[in-house]
Coordinates of C-alpha atoms and ligand atoms in Angstrom, one line a residue:
M521 CA 0.0 0.0 0.0
N522 CA 2.7 2.6 1.1
L523 CA 4.7 1.5 -1.8
S524 CA 1.9 2.3 -4.2
L525 CA 1.3 5.6 -2.5
D526 CA 4.9 6.5 -2.9
N527 CA 4.5 5.7 -6.5
I528 CA 1.5 7.9 -6.9
I529 CA 3.5 10.8 -5.3
K530 CA 6.3 10.3 -7.8
Q531 CA 3.9 10.2 -10.7
A532 CA 2.2 13.4 -9.5
E533 CA 5.6 15.1 -9.1
Y534 CA 6.6 14.0 -12.6
A535 CA 3.3 15.3 -14.0
F536 CA 3.6 18.6 -12.2
E537 CA 7.2 19.0 -13.4
S538 CA 6.3 18.3 -17.0
A539 CA 3.5 20.9 -17.0
K540 CA 4.5 23.6 -19.4
D541 CA 2.1 26.2 -18.1
S542 CA -0.6 26.9 -15.5
T543 CA -3.3 25.2 -17.6
G544 CA -1.2 22.0 -17.9
L545 CA -0.6 22.1 -14.1
E546 CA -4.3 22.5 -13.3
N547 CA -5.1 19.5 -15.6
A548 CA -2.5 17.4 -13.7
K549 CA -4.0 18.6 -10.4
A550 CA -7.4 17.5 -11.5
H551 CA -6.0 14.0 -12.4
F552 CA -4.7 13.5 -8.9
L553 CA -6.6 15.7 -6.6
G554 CA -9.9 16.3 -8.5
K555 CA -13.3 15.0 -7.6
N556 CA -12.9 11.9 -9.7
G557 CA -9.1 11.9 -9.3
V558 CA -6.7 9.2 -8.0
F559 CA -7.0 10.2 -4.4
A560 CA -10.8 10.4 -4.5
S561 CA -11.1 6.8 -5.9
L562 CA -8.6 5.6 -3.3
L563 CA -10.7 7.0 -0.5
K564 CA -13.8 5.5 -2.1
G565 CA -12.1 2.1 -1.9
I566 CA -12.0 2.3 1.9
S567 CA -15.1 0.3 2.2
N568 CA -13.2 -2.8 0.9
V569 CA -10.6 -2.4 3.6
R570 CA -10.9 -4.5 6.8
L571 CA -12.5 -2.5 9.7
E572 CA -9.4 -2.6 11.9
D573 CA -7.2 -1.3 9.0
R574 CA -9.4 1.5 7.9
R575 CA -7.9 4.2 10.2
G576 CA -4.3 3.5 9.0
Y577 CA -5.5 3.3 5.4
G578 CA -7.2 6.6 5.6
S579 CA -4.4 8.5 7.3
S580 CA -1.7 7.2 4.9
I581 CA -3.8 8.4 2.0
N582 CA -4.3 11.8 3.6
S583 CA -0.6 12.3 4.3
A584 CA 0.3 11.3 0.7
K585 CA -2.4 13.7 -0.5
K586 CA -0.8 16.5 1.6
K587 CA 2.6 15.8 0.0
V588 CA 1.0 16.1 -3.4
D589 CA -0.6 19.3 -2.4
F590 CA 2.7 20.7 -1.3
L591 CA 4.3 19.7 -4.6
L592 CA 1.5 21.3 -6.5
S593 CA 2.0 24.6 -4.7
R594 CA 5.7 24.5 -5.4
H595 CA 5.1 24.0 -9.1
R596 CA 2.5 26.6 -9.2
E597 CA 5.0 29.1 -7.9
R598 CA 7.6 27.9 -10.3
L599 CA 5.3 28.3 -13.3
L600 CA 4.1 31.8 -12.2
N601 CA 7.7 32.9 -11.9
K602 CA 8.4 31.5 -15.3
E603 CA 5.5 33.2 -16.9
L604 CA 6.5 36.5 -15.2
E605 CA 10.0 36.2 -16.5
L606 CA 8.7 35.5 -20.0
R607 CA 6.5 38.6 -19.9
C608 CA 9.4 40.7 -18.6
S609 CA 11.7 39.6 -21.3
S610 CA 9.1 39.9 -24.1
E611 CA 7.4 43.1 -23.1
E612 CA 9.5 46.1 -23.1
I613 CA 8.9 48.9 -20.7
D614 CA 10.3 52.3 -21.7
V615 CA 10.9 53.9 -18.3
T616 CA 11.9 57.1 -20.0
L617 CA 8.4 57.7 -21.4
P618 CA 6.6 60.5 -19.7
G619 CA 3.6 59.4 -17.5
R620 CA 0.1 59.5 -18.9
G621 CA -1.0 61.9 -16.1
L622 CA -4.5 62.6 -15.1
V623 CA -6.8 64.5 -17.4
S624 CA -8.2 67.3 -15.4
G625 CA -11.7 68.5 -16.2
S626 CA -13.0 72.0 -15.8
V627 CA -16.0 73.8 -14.4
H628 CA -18.9 74.1 -16.9
P629 CA -19.2 77.6 -18.2
I630 CA -22.7 77.9 -16.7
M631 CA -21.4 76.9 -13.3
R632 CA -18.6 79.4 -13.7
S633 CA -21.2 82.2 -14.2
W634 CA -23.2 80.8 -11.3
E635 CA -20.2 81.0 -9.0
R636 CA -19.2 84.5 -10.2
I637 CA -22.8 85.8 -9.7
E638 CA -23.0 84.4 -6.1
K639 CA -19.6 86.0 -5.3
I640 CA -20.6 89.4 -6.7
F641 CA -24.0 89.6 -5.0
R642 CA -22.6 88.3 -1.7
S643 CA -20.0 91.2 -1.8
I644 CA -22.9 93.7 -1.8
G645 CA -24.8 92.1 1.0
F646 CA -27.2 89.7 -0.7
D647 CA -27.8 86.2 0.8
V648 CA -27.8 83.2 -1.6
I649 CA -30.8 80.8 -1.2
D650 CA -31.7 77.6 -2.8
G651 CA -35.1 76.0 -3.5
P652 CA -36.9 73.1 -5.2
E653 CA -37.3 72.7 -8.9
L654 CA -40.7 71.0 -8.3
E655 CA -43.0 73.8 -7.4
T656 CA -46.6 74.3 -6.6
D657 CA -48.7 76.2 -9.1
W658 CA -49.5 78.6 -6.3
N659 CA -45.9 79.6 -5.7
N660 CA -45.0 79.6 -9.4
F661 CA -48.0 81.5 -10.7
T662 CA -50.9 82.4 -8.3
A663 CA -48.9 84.2 -5.6
L664 CA -47.0 86.0 -8.3
N665 CA -50.2 87.7 -9.4
S666 CA -51.0 85.2 -12.2
P667 CA -54.2 83.4 -11.0
L668 CA -55.6 80.4 -12.9
G669 CA -56.7 81.4 -16.3
H670 CA -54.5 84.5 -16.4
P671 CA -53.1 85.0 -19.9
A672 CA -49.6 85.6 -18.6
R673 CA -49.5 81.9 -17.6
S674 CA -49.3 80.9 -21.2
M675 CA -46.2 83.0 -21.7
Q676 CA -44.5 80.3 -19.8
D677 CA -45.6 77.0 -21.2
T678 CA -44.6 74.4 -18.6
F679 CA -44.3 70.8 -17.6
Y680 CA -47.2 69.9 -15.3
L681 CA -47.1 66.7 -13.3
D682 CA -49.9 64.3 -12.6
L683 CA -49.2 64.9 -8.9
K684 CA -50.4 67.3 -6.2
D685 CA -48.7 68.3 -3.0
K686 CA -50.0 67.6 0.5
N687 CA -52.2 70.7 0.4
D688 CA -53.8 69.5 -2.9
L689 CA -51.9 72.1 -5.0
Q690 CA -50.9 71.2 -8.5
L691 CA -47.2 70.5 -9.0
L692 CA -45.1 71.5 -12.0
L693 CA -41.5 72.0 -12.9
R694 CA -40.9 75.6 -12.1
T695 CA -40.8 77.9 -15.1
H696 CA -38.7 80.5 -13.4
T697 CA -36.9 81.2 -10.2
S698 CA -39.4 83.8 -9.1
P699 CA -41.4 81.4 -6.8
M700 CA -38.3 81.7 -4.6
Q701 CA -39.4 85.3 -3.9
V702 CA -42.6 83.9 -2.4
R703 CA -41.0 81.0 -0.5
Y704 CA -38.4 83.2 1.1
S705 CA -40.5 86.2 1.9
R706 CA -43.3 84.2 3.6
T707 CA -40.8 82.8 6.1
N708 CA -38.4 85.7 6.6
K709 CA -38.8 89.3 7.8
P710 CA -37.6 92.3 5.9
P711 CA -35.1 93.6 5.0
I712 CA -35.1 90.9 2.4
K713 CA -32.0 90.9 0.2
I714 CA -31.5 87.7 -1.6
I715 CA -30.5 86.0 -4.9
S716 CA -31.5 82.5 -5.8
P717 CA -29.8 80.8 -8.7
G718 CA -31.1 77.5 -10.1
K719 CA -32.6 75.3 -12.8
T720 CA -35.9 76.2 -14.6
Y721 CA -38.0 74.5 -17.2
R722 CA -40.1 75.5 -20.1
V723 CA -41.5 73.9 -23.3
D724 CA -39.1 75.9 -25.5
S725 CA -36.2 75.1 -27.7
D726 CA -34.2 77.1 -30.2
S727 CA -30.8 78.9 -30.4
T728 CA -31.6 81.1 -27.4
H729 CA -34.0 78.8 -25.5
S730 CA -33.7 75.3 -24.0
P731 CA -36.3 73.2 -22.1
M732 CA -34.0 73.3 -19.1
F733 CA -32.1 76.5 -18.4
H734 CA -30.8 78.5 -15.5
Q735 CA -31.9 81.7 -13.9
V736 CA -30.9 83.8 -11.0
E737 CA -33.6 85.5 -9.1
G738 CA -32.9 88.7 -7.1
L739 CA -35.1 90.3 -4.5
W740 CA -34.6 93.4 -2.3
I741 CA -37.5 94.4 -0.1
D742 CA -37.3 97.1 2.5
R743 CA -39.1 100.3 3.4
N744 CA -37.6 102.4 0.7
V745 CA -36.1 100.4 -2.1
S746 CA -36.9 101.9 -5.5
F747 CA -36.6 101.3 -9.2
S748 CA -33.5 103.5 -9.3
D749 CA -31.9 101.1 -6.7
L750 CA -32.6 98.3 -9.2
K751 CA -30.8 100.2 -12.0
G752 CA -27.9 101.0 -9.7
V753 CA -27.5 97.5 -8.3
Y754 CA -28.0 95.7 -11.6
T755 CA -25.7 97.9 -13.6
S756 CA -22.9 97.6 -11.2
F757 CA -23.5 93.8 -11.0
L758 CA -23.1 93.7 -14.8
K759 CA -19.9 95.8 -14.8
C760 CA -18.4 93.4 -12.2
F761 CA -19.6 90.3 -14.1
F762 CA -18.2 91.4 -17.4
E763 CA -15.2 93.2 -15.9
N764 CA -16.0 96.1 -18.1
D765 CA -17.3 99.6 -17.3
D766 CA -18.3 100.4 -20.8
L767 CA -21.3 98.1 -21.4
K768 CA -24.2 98.7 -23.7
I769 CA -27.3 98.1 -21.5
R770 CA -30.9 99.2 -21.9
F771 CA -33.9 98.9 -19.6
R772 CA -36.8 98.4 -21.9
P773 CA -40.4 98.9 -20.6
S774 CA -42.2 95.5 -20.5
F775 CA -44.9 93.6 -18.7
F776 CA -44.8 91.0 -15.9
P777 CA -47.8 90.3 -13.7
F778 CA -45.6 90.4 -10.6
T779 CA -44.0 93.8 -11.1
E780 CA -45.2 97.3 -11.8
P781 CA -43.5 99.0 -13.5
S782 CA -41.6 96.3 -15.3
A783 CA -38.6 96.3 -17.5
E784 CA -36.6 93.9 -19.6
I785 CA -32.9 94.4 -19.5
D786 CA -31.0 93.9 -22.8
M787 CA -27.3 93.9 -23.4
M788 CA -25.4 94.2 -26.6
F789 CA -22.9 91.5 -27.9
T790 CA -19.5 93.1 -28.3
T791 CA -17.8 89.9 -29.6
G792 CA -18.6 86.9 -31.8
S793 CA -20.9 86.7 -34.8
N794 CA -23.7 88.3 -32.9
R795 CA -21.7 91.5 -32.4
G796 CA -23.9 94.6 -32.4
K797 CA -27.1 92.6 -31.6
W798 CA -29.1 93.1 -28.4
L799 CA -29.8 90.1 -26.2
E800 CA -32.4 90.0 -23.5
I801 CA -30.8 89.0 -20.3
S802 CA -33.3 89.7 -17.5
G803 CA -36.8 90.6 -16.5
S804 CA -37.1 93.1 -13.7
G805 CA -39.3 95.6 -12.0
Q806 CA -40.8 97.1 -8.9
V807 CA -42.5 94.3 -7.0
H808 CA -46.3 94.5 -7.4
P809 CA -48.4 95.4 -4.3
N810 CA -50.4 92.2 -4.7
V811 CA -47.3 90.2 -4.6
I812 CA -46.0 92.0 -1.5
R813 CA -49.4 91.1 0.1
N814 CA -48.8 87.5 -0.8
F815 CA -45.5 87.7 0.9
G816 CA -47.6 88.4 4.0
L817 CA -46.4 92.1 4.1
N818 CA -48.3 95.4 3.9
P819 CA -47.5 97.2 0.6
E820 CA -48.0 100.5 2.4
D821 CA -44.9 99.6 4.5
Y822 CA -42.7 97.7 2.2
M823 CA -41.5 98.0 -1.4
G824 CA -38.7 96.7 -3.4
F825 CA -37.4 95.4 -6.7
A826 CA -36.9 92.0 -8.2
F827 CA -35.2 90.6 -11.3
G828 CA -34.8 87.2 -12.9
S829 CA -31.8 86.8 -15.2
G830 CA -30.8 84.0 -17.6
L831 CA -27.5 82.4 -16.7
E832 CA -27.1 81.0 -20.2
R833 CA -27.7 84.5 -21.7
L834 CA -25.1 86.1 -19.4
T835 CA -22.6 83.4 -20.3
M836 CA -23.3 83.7 -24.0
L837 CA -22.5 87.4 -23.8
R838 CA -19.4 87.0 -21.7
Y839 CA -17.8 84.6 -24.1
G840 CA -19.4 85.7 -27.4
I841 CA -21.3 82.4 -27.9
N842 CA -24.2 82.6 -30.4
D843 CA -26.0 79.3 -29.8
L844 CA -27.2 78.4 -26.3
R845 CA -27.5 74.7 -27.2
C846 CA -23.7 74.4 -27.2
F847 CA -23.9 74.4 -23.4
Y848 CA -25.7 71.1 -23.4
E849 CA -24.0 69.1 -26.1
N850 CA -21.0 68.0 -24.1
D851 CA -18.7 68.8 -27.0
L852 CA -15.2 69.0 -25.5
R853 CA -14.0 71.1 -28.3
F854 CA -16.5 73.7 -27.2
L855 CA -15.9 73.3 -23.5
R856 CA -12.1 73.4 -23.7
Q857 CA -12.3 76.9 -25.2
I858 CA -13.8 78.2 -22.0
R859 CA -11.6 77.4 -19.0
Ligands
DAH1319 N1 -39.6 85.4 -14.0 C1 -39.5 86.1 -15.2 C2 -39.3 85.2 -16.3 O1 -38.8 84.2 -16.2 C3 -38.4 87.1 -15.1 C4 -38.6 88.2 -14.1 C5 -39.2 89.4 -14.5 C6 -38.2 88.0 -12.8 C7 -39.4 90.4 -13.6 C8 -38.4 89.0 -11.9 C9 -39.0 90.2 -12.3 O2 -38.1 88.9 -10.6 O3 -39.2 91.2 -11.4 O4 -39.7 85.5 -17.4

């Protein structure tokens, strides 16, 4: 018996030695140590052994198996080293090549504008607030003096949801950042001096409109904040934003239900193929007394101005970009130009 076990060990060693690669070695392993291998069938044969000899039989098989296991791991290591050596000698590594390095991304042009705007308004005492993109129709329209059925609602064709909020108010994707005026003013006391940048949505798509775009809302409410403060604050904001004191800006009379009087603010392109053309960048005006009332304030005591500007528009003017859709196409050739 021991003699034949020694023989098996020798055979296994020979098989392992002759294996040319790891696959060959694993095949040899299966032959000796596998489920239907030599050792498995030896162990199965234990039932033919006399009862008093079984213990000795079993333990000598196990110790032989251990030896084969050990031989196997030695040859595994040998083959691994051999394979590594082969790779090292066949594959050349040029240690003088420069490293591949990490490709560093950059901040998206819209986010750059966003950050600049926050910084500028913070420096003149405005707080920056954030709010939900999913709004109630009350905050988005009704509180802003556009009740259900008001024609001004159709100026902002929007995405309504099949959902209502817990107070049974219709939900929609906000069409502008103006509902932030309502949210903030109903929970904070004047003086109110905030901006609120964020995403907005409308059913709109062409070279100056996108179904998702960004706005920044501004609101300053106190006892004596007038339209001339709006002109002063907004003009100096633009001068800072564009790093230019010589901008072509105009306040054009307009209509918004939530302001009276209202103005649209236009600015002229000074670079790019749109040079000389006006681009509307913001709506603005003196906050309507009805809206002040919806803030929970008395319009006899409080007044102020508001504006809502397009971040895409401001960014287009800053870099002389003539198609707003460039911002959303993820074309690196475009993005790399603005770092
Ligand atoms: N929310 C308006 C829009 O998206 C823009 C606007 C106009 C905002 C006048 C204001 C404002 O705060 O006072 O078209």
